[in-house]
PDB file of C-alpha atoms and ligand atoms in Angstrom:
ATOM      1  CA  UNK A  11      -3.334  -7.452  21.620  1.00 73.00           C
ATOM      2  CA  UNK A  12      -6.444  -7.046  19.303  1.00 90.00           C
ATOM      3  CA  UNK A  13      -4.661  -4.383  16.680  1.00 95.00           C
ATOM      4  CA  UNK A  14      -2.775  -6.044  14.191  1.00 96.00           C
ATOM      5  CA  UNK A  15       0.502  -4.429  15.115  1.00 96.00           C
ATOM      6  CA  UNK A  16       2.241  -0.995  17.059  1.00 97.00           C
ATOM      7  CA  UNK A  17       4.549   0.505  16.148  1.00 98.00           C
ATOM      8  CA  UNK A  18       6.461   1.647  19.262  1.00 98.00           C
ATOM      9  CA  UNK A  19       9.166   5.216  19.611  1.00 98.00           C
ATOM     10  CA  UNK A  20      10.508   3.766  16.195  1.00 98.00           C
ATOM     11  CA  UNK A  21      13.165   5.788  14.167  1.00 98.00           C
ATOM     12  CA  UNK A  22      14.003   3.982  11.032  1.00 98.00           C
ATOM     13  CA  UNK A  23      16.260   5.010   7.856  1.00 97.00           C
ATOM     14  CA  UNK A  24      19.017   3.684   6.217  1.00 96.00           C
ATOM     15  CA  UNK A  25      22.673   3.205   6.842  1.00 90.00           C
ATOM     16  CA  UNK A  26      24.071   6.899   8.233  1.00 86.00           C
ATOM     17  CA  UNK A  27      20.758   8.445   7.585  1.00 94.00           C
ATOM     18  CA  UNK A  28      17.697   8.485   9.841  1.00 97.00           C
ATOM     19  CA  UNK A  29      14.814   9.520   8.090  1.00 97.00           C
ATOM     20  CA  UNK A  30      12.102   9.140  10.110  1.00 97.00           C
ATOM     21  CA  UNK A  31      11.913   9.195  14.447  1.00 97.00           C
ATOM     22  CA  UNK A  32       9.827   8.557  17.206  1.00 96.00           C
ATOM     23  CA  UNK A  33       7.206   6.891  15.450  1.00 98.00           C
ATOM     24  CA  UNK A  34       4.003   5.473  16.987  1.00 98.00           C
ATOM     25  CA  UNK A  35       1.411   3.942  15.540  1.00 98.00           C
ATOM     26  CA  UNK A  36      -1.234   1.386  16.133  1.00 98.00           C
ATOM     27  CA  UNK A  37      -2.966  -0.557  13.134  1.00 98.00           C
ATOM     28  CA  UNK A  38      -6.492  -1.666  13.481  1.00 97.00           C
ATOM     29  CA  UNK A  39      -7.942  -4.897  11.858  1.00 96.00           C
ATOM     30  CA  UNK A  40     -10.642  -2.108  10.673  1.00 97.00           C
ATOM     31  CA  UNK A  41      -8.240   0.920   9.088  1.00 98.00           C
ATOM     32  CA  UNK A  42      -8.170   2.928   6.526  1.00 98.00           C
ATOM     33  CA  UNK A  43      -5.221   4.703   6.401  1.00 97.00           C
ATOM     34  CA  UNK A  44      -4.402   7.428   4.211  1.00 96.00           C
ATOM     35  CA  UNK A  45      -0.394   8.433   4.362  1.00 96.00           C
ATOM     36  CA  UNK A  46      -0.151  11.870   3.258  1.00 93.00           C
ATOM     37  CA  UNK A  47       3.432  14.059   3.082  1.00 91.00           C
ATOM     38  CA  UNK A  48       5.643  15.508   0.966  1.00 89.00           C
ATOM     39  CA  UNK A  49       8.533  13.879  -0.729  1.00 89.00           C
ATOM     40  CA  UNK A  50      11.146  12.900   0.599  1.00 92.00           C
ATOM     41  CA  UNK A  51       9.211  12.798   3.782  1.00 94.00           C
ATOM     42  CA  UNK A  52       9.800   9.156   4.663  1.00 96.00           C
ATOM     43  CA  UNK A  53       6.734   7.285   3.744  1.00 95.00           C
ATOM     44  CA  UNK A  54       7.944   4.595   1.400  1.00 95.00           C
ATOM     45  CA  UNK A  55      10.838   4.115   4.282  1.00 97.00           C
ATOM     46  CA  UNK A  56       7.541   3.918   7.071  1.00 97.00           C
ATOM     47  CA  UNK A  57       6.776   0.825   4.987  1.00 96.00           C
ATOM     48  CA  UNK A  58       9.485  -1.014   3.967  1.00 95.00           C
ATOM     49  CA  UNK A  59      10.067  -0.699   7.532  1.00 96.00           C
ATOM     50  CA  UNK A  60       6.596  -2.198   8.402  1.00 96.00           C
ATOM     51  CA  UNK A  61       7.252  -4.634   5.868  1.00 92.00           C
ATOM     52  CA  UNK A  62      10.587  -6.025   7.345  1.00 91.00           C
ATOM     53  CA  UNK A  63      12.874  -4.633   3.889  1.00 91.00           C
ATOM     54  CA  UNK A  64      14.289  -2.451   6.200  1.00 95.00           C
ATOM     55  CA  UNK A  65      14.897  -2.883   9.982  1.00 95.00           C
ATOM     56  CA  UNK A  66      13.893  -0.439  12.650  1.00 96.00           C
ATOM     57  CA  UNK A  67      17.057   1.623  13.739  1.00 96.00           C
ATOM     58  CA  UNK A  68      15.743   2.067  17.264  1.00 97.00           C
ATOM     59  CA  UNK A  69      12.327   0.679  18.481  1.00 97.00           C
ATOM     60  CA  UNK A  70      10.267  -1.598  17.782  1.00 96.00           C
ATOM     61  CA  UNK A  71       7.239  -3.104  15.516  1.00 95.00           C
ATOM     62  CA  UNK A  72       5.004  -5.556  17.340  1.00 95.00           C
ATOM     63  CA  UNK A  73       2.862  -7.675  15.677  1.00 93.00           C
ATOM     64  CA  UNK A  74      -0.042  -9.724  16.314  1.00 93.00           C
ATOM     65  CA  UNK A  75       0.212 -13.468  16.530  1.00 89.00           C
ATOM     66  CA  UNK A  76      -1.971 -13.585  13.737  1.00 86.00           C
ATOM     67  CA  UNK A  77      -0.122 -11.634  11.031  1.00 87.00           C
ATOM     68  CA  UNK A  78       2.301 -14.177  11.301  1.00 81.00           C
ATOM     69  CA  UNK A  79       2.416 -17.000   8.761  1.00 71.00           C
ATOM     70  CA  UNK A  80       5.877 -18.834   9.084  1.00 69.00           C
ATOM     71  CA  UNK A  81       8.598 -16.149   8.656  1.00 66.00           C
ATOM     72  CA  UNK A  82       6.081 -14.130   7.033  1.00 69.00           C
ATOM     73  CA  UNK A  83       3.956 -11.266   8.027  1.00 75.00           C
ATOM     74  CA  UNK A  84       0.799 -11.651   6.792  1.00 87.00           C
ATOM     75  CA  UNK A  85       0.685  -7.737   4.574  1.00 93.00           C
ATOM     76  CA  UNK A  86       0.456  -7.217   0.893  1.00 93.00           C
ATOM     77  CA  UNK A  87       2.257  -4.535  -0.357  1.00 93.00           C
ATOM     78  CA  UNK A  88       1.775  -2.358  -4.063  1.00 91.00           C
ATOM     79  CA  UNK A  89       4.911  -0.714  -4.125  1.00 86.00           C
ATOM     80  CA  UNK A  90       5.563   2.426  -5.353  1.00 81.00           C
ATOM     81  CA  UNK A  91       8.003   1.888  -8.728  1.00 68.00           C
ATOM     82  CA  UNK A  92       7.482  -1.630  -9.465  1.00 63.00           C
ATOM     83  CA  UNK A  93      10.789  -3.246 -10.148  1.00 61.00           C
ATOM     84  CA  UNK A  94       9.324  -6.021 -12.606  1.00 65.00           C
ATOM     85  CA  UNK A  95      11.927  -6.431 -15.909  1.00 66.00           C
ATOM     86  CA  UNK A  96       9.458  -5.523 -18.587  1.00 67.00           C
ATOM     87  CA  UNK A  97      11.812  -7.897 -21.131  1.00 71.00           C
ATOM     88  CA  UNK A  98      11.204 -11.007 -18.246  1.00 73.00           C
ATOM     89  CA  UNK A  99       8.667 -13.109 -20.350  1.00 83.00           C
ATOM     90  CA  UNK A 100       6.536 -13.987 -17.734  1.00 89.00           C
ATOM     91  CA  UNK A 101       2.641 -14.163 -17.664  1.00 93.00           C
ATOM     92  CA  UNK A 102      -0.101 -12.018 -15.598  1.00 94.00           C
ATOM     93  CA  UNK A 103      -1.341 -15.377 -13.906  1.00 95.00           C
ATOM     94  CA  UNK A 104       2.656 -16.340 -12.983  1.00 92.00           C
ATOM     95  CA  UNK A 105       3.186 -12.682 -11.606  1.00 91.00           C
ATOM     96  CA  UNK A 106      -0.222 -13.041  -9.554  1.00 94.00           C
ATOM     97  CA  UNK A 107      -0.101 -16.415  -8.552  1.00 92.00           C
ATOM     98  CA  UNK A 108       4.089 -15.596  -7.437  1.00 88.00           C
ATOM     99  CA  UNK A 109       2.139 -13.674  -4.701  1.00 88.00           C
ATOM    100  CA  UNK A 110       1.363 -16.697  -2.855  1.00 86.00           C
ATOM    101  CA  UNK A 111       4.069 -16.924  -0.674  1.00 65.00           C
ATOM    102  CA  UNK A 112       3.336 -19.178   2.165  1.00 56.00           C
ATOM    103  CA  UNK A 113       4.864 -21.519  -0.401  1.00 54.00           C
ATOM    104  CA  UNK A 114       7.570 -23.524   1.079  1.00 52.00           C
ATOM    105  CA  UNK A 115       8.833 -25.121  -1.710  1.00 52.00           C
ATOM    106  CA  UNK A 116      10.933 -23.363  -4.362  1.00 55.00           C
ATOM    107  CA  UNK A 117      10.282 -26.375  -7.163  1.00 57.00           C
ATOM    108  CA  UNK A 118       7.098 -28.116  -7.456  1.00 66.00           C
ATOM    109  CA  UNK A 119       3.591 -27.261  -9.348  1.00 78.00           C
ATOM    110  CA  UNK A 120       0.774 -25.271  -7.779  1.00 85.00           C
ATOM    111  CA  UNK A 121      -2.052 -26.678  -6.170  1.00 87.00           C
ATOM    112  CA  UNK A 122      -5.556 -26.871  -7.866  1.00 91.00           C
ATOM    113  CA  UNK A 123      -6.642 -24.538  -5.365  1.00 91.00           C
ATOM    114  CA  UNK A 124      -3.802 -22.142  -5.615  1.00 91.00           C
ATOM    115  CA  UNK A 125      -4.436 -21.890  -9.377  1.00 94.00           C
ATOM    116  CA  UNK A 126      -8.137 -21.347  -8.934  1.00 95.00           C
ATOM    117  CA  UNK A 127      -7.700 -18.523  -6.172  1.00 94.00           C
ATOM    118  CA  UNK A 128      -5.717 -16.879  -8.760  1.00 96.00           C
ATOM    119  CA  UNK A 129      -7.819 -17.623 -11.608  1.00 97.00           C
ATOM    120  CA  UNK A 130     -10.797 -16.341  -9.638  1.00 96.00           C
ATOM    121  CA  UNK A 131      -8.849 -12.968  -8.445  1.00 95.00           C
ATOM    122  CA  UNK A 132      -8.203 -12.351 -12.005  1.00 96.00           C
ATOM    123  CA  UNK A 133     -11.672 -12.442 -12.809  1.00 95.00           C
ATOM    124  CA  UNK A 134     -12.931 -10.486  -9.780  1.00 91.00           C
ATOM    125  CA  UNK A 135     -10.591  -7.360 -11.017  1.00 89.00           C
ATOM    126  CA  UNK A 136     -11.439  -7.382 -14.749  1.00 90.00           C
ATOM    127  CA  UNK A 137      -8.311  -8.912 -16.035  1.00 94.00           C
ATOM    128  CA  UNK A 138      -8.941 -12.644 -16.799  1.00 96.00           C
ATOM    129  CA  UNK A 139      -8.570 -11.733 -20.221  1.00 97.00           C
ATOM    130  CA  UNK A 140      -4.652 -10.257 -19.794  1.00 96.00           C
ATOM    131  CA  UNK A 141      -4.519 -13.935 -17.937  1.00 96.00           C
ATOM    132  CA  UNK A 142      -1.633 -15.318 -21.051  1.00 96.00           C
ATOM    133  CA  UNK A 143       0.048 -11.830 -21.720  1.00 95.00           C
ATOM    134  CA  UNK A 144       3.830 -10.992 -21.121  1.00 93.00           C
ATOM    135  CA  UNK A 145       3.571  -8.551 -18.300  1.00 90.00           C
ATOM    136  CA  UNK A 146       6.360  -6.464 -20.673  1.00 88.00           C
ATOM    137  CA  UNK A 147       3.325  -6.340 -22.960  1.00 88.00           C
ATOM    138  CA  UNK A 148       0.962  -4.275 -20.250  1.00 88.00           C
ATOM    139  CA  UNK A 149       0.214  -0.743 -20.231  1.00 84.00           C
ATOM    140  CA  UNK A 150       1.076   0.747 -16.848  1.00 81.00           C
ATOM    141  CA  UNK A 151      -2.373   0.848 -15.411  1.00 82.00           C
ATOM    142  CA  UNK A 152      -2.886  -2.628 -16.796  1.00 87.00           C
ATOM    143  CA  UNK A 153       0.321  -4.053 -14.483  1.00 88.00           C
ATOM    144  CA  UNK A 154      -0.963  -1.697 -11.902  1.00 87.00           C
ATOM    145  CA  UNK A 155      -4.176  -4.023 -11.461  1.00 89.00           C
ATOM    146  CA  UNK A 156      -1.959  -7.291 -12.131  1.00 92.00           C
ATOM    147  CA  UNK A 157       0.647  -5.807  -8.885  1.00 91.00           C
ATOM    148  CA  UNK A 158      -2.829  -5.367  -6.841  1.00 93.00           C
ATOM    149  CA  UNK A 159      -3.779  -8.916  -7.391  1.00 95.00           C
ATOM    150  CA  UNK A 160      -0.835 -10.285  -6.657  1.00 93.00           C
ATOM    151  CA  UNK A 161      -1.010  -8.125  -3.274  1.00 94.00           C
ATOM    152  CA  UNK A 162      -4.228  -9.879  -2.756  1.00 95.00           C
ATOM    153  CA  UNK A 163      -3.667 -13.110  -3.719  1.00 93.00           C
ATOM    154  CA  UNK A 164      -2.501 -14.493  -0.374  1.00 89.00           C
ATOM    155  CA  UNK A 165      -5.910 -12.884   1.421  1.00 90.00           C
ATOM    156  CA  UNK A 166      -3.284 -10.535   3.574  1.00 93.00           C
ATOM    157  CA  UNK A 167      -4.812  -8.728   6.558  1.00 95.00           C
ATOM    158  CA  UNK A 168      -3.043  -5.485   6.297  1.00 96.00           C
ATOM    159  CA  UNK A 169      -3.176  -4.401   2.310  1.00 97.00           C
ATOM    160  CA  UNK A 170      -0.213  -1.530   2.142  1.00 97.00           C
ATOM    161  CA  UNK A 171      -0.238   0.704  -1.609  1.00 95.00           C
ATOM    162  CA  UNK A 172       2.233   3.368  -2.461  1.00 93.00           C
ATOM    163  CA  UNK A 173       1.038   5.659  -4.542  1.00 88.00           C
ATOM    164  CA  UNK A 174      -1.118   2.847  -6.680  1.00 85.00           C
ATOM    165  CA  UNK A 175      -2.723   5.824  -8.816  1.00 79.00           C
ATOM    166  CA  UNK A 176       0.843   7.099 -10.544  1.00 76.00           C
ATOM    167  CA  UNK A 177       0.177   5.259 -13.657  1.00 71.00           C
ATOM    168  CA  UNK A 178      -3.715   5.216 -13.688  1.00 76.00           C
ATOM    169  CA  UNK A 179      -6.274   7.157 -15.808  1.00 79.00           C
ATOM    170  CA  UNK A 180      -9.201   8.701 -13.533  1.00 82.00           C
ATOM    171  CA  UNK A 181     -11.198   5.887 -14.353  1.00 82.00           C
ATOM    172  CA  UNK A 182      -9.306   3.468 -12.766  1.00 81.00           C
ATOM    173  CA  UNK A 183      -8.068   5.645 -10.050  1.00 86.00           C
ATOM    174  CA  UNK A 184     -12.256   5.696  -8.823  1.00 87.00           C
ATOM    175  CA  UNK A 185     -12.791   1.921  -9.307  1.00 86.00           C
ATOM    176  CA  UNK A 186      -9.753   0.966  -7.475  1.00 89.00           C
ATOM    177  CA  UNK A 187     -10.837   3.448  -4.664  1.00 91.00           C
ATOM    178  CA  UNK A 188     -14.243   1.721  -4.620  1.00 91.00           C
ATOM    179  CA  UNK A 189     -12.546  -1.672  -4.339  1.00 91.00           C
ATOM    180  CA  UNK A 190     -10.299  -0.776  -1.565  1.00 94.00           C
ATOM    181  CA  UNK A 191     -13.598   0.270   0.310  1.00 94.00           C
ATOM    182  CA  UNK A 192     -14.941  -3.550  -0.324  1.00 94.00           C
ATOM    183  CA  UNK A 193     -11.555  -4.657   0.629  1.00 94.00           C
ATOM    184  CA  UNK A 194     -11.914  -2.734   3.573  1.00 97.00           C
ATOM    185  CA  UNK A 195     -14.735  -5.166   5.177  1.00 97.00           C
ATOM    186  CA  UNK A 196     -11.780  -7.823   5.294  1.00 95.00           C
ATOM    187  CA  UNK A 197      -8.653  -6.378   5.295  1.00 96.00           C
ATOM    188  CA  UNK A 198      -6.795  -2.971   6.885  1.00 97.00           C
ATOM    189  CA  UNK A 199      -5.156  -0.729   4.667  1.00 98.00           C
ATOM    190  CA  UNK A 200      -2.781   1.356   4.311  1.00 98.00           C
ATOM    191  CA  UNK A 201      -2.552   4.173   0.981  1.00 96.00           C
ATOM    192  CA  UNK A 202       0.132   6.189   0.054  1.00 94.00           C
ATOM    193  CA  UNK A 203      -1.292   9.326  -1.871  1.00 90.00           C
ATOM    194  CA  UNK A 204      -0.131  12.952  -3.100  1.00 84.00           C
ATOM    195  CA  UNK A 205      -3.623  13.269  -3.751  1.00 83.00           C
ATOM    196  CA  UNK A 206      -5.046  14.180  -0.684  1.00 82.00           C
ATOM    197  CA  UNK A 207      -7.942  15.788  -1.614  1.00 80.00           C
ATOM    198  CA  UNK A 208      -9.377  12.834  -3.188  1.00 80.00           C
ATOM    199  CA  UNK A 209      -8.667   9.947  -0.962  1.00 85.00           C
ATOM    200  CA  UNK A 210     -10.111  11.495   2.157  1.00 87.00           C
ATOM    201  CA  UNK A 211     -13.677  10.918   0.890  1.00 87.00           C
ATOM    202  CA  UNK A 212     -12.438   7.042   1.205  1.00 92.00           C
ATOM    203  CA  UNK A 213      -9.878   6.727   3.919  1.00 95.00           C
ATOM    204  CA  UNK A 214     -10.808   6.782   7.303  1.00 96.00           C
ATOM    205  CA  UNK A 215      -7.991   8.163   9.107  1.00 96.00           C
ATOM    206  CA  UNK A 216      -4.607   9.838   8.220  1.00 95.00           C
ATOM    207  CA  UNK A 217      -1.251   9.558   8.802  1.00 96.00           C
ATOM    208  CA  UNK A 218       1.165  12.942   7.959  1.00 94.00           C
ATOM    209  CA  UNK A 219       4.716  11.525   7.638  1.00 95.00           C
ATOM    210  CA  UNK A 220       7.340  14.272   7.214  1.00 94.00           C
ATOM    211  CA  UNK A 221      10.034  12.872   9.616  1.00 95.00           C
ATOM    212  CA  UNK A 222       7.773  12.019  12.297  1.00 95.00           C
ATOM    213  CA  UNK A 223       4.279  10.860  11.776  1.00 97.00           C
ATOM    214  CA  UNK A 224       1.457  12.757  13.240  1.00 96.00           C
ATOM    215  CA  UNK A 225      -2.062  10.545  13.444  1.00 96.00           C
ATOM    216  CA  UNK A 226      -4.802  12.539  12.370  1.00 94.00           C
ATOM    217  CA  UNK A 227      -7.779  10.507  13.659  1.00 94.00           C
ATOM    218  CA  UNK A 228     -10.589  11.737  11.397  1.00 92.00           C
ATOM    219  CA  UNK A 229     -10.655  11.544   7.195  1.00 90.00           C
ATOM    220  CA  UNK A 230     -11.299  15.410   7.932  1.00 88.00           C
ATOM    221  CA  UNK A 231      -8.264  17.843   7.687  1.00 85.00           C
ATOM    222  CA  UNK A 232      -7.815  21.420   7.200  1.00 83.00           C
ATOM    223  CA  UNK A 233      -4.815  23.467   5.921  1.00 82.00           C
ATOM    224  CA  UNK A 234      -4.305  24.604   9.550  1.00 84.00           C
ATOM    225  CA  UNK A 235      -3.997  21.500  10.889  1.00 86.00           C
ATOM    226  CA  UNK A 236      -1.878  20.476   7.811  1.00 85.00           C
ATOM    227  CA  UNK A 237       0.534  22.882   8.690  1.00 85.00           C
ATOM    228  CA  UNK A 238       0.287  22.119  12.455  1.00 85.00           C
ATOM    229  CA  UNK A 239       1.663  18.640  11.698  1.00 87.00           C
ATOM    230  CA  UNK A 240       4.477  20.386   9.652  1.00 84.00           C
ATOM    231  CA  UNK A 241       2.998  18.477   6.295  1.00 83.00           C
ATOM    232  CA  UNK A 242       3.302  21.212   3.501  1.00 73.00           C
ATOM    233  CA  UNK A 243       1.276  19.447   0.990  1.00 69.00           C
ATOM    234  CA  UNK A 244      -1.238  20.356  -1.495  1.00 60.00           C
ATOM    235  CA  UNK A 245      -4.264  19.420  -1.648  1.00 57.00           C
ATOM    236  CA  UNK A 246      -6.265  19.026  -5.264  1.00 51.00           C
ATOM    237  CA  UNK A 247      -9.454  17.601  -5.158  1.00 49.00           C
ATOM    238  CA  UNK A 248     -11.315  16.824  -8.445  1.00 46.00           C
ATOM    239  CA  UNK A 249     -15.278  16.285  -8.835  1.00 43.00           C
ATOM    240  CA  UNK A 250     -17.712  17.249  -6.480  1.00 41.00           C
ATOM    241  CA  UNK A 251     -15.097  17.615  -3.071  1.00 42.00           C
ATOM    242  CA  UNK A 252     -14.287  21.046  -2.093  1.00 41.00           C
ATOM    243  CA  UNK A 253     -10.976  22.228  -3.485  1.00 40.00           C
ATOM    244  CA  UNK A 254      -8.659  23.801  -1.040  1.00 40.00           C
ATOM    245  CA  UNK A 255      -4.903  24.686  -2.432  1.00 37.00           C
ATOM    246  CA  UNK A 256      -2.223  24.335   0.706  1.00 40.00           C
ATOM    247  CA  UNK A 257       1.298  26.614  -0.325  1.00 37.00           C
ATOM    248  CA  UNK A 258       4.367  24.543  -0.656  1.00 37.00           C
ATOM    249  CA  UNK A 259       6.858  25.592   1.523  1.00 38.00           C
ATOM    250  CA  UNK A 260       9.951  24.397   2.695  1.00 41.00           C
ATOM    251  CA  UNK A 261      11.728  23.515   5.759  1.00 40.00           C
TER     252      UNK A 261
HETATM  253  N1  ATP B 136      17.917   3.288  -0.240  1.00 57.82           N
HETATM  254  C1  ATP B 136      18.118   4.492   0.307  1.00 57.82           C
HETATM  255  N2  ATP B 136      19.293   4.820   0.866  1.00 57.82           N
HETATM  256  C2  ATP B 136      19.507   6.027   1.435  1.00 57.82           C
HETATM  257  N3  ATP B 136      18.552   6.989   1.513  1.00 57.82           N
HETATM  258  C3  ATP B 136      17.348   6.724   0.988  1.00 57.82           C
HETATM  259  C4  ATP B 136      17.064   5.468   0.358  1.00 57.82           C
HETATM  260  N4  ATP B 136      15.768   5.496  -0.060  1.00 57.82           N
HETATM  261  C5  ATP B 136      15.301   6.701   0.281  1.00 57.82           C
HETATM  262  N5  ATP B 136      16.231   7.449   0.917  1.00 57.82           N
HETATM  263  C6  ATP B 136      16.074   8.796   1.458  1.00 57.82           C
HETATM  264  O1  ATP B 136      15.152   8.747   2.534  1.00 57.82           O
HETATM  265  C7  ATP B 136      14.316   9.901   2.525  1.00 57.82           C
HETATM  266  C8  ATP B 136      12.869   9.473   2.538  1.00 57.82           C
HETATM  267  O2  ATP B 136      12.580   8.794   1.341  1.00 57.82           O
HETATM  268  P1  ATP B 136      11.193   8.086   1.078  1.00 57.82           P
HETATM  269  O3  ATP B 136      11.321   7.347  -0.184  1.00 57.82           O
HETATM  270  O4  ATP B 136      10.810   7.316   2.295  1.00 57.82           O
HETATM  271  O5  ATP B 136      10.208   9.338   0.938  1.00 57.82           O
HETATM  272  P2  ATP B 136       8.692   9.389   0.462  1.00 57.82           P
HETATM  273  O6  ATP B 136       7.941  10.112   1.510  1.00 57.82           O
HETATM  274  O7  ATP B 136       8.229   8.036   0.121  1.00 57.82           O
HETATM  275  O8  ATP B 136       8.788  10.308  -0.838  1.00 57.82           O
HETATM  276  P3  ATP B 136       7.911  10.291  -2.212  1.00 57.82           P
HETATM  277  O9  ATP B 136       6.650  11.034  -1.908  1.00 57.82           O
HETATM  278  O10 ATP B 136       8.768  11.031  -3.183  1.00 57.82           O
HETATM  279  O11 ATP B 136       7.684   8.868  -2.595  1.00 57.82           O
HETATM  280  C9  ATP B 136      14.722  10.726   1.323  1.00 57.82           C
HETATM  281  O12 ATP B 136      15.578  11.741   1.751  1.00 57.82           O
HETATM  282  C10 ATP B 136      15.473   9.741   0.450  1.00 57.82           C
HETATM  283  O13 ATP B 136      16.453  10.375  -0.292  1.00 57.82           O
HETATM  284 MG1   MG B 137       7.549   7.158  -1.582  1.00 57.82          MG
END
């Protein structure tokens, strides 16, 4: 198996409610994913499936010998509403380096190379600086970069984000775009947007998930075939990409 894992005729949910079925999907050591749909539709549950937070309620993920590191699959994920206490007094680097997680022991210090590898990722993302600050102290798009480096820290080979540009001013929103593209020569990804219009000048494929998932294997996508995949979304564009307004409609 060269992809990195298939998703095989999977329904998943939660307890007394299935909110997604017959899903298939393949992920490529090489993807750029863009997961589009409305809310509600099931994306954040396509995830936490893929993730293992939630188990398939009837088929199957299969994943390539070489996501796995120990019980681990080897993703990163940004989720969506980030669940860190903002009274928890704990630094950026603890919250970065905390990513590491082939880490079997629960006491102990941190290697010299573990420390530098965060040290370094800091720097590469323009917040060294934040390095000593109380994550409670952060502005959302500030933790926003501090959550992607501790996605990155353990070098994952599927990079999932949910929706990473909530909190973010434009400015951000472009570089972090750019930086998934360079990520994108080591790692697949997966990106959970509403803004559809913008990230199709970076993803490479799409995914509409409104209760079933419908693989849309270009970065190209009209309104027609929008509402073919029964994904009633709108899509905004800023800049220089053509804007083209879809009507919300429901089921
Ligand atoms: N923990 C939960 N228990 C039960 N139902 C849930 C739970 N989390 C989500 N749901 C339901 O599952 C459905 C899909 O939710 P999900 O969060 O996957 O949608 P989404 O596509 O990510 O939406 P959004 O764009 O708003 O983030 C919704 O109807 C939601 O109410
Ligand atoms: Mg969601």
């Amino acid at each position: 198996m060269e992809s990195l894992l298939e998703i095989r005729n999977m329904s998943a949910g939660y307890e007394k409610k299935v909110v997604l079925s017959n899903v298939n999907l393949t992920v490529n050591p090489e993807d750029f994913i863009g997961v589009i749909g409305p809310n509600g539709g099931g994306k954040t549950t396509l995830l936490k499936t893929m993730l293992g937070l939630l188990p398939p309620i009837k088929g199957e993920i299969v994943f390539n010998e070489s996501m796995r590191e120990g019980s681990h699959h080897h993703i990163g994920y940004l989720p969506q509403v980030n669940r860190i206490d903002k009274k928890f007094p704990i630094t950026v680097f603890d919250v970065v380096r905390s990513g590491l997680m082939s880490r079997k022991r629960l006491v102990g210090r941190y290697s010299r190379e573990e420390n530098e590898r965060t040290a370094d990722l800091l720097q590469k993302m323009g917040i060294y600086a934040l390095r000593k600050k109380a994550v409670g102290e952060l502005s959302g798009g500030q933790l926003q970069r501090v959550l992607l480096c501790r996605a990155l820290v353990n070098q994952p080979k599927l990079l999932i984000l949910d929706e990473p540009n909530t909190y973010v001013d434009n400015k951000f929103e472009r570089e972090l775009y750019e930086r998934l593209r360079i990520l994108n020569k080591d790692m697949a990804i997966m990106l959970v947007s509403h803004d559809v219009g913008t990230i199709t000048s970076y993803v490479k494929t799409i995914a509409c998930v409104n209760r079933n998932l419908h693989y849309h294997p270009s970065n190209k996508i009209s309104t027609e075939q929008l509402a073919a995949y029964e994904c009633p979304i709108q899509i905004i564009s800023h800049g220089q990409i053509p804007h083209t307004v879809l009507l919300q409609h429901d089921h």
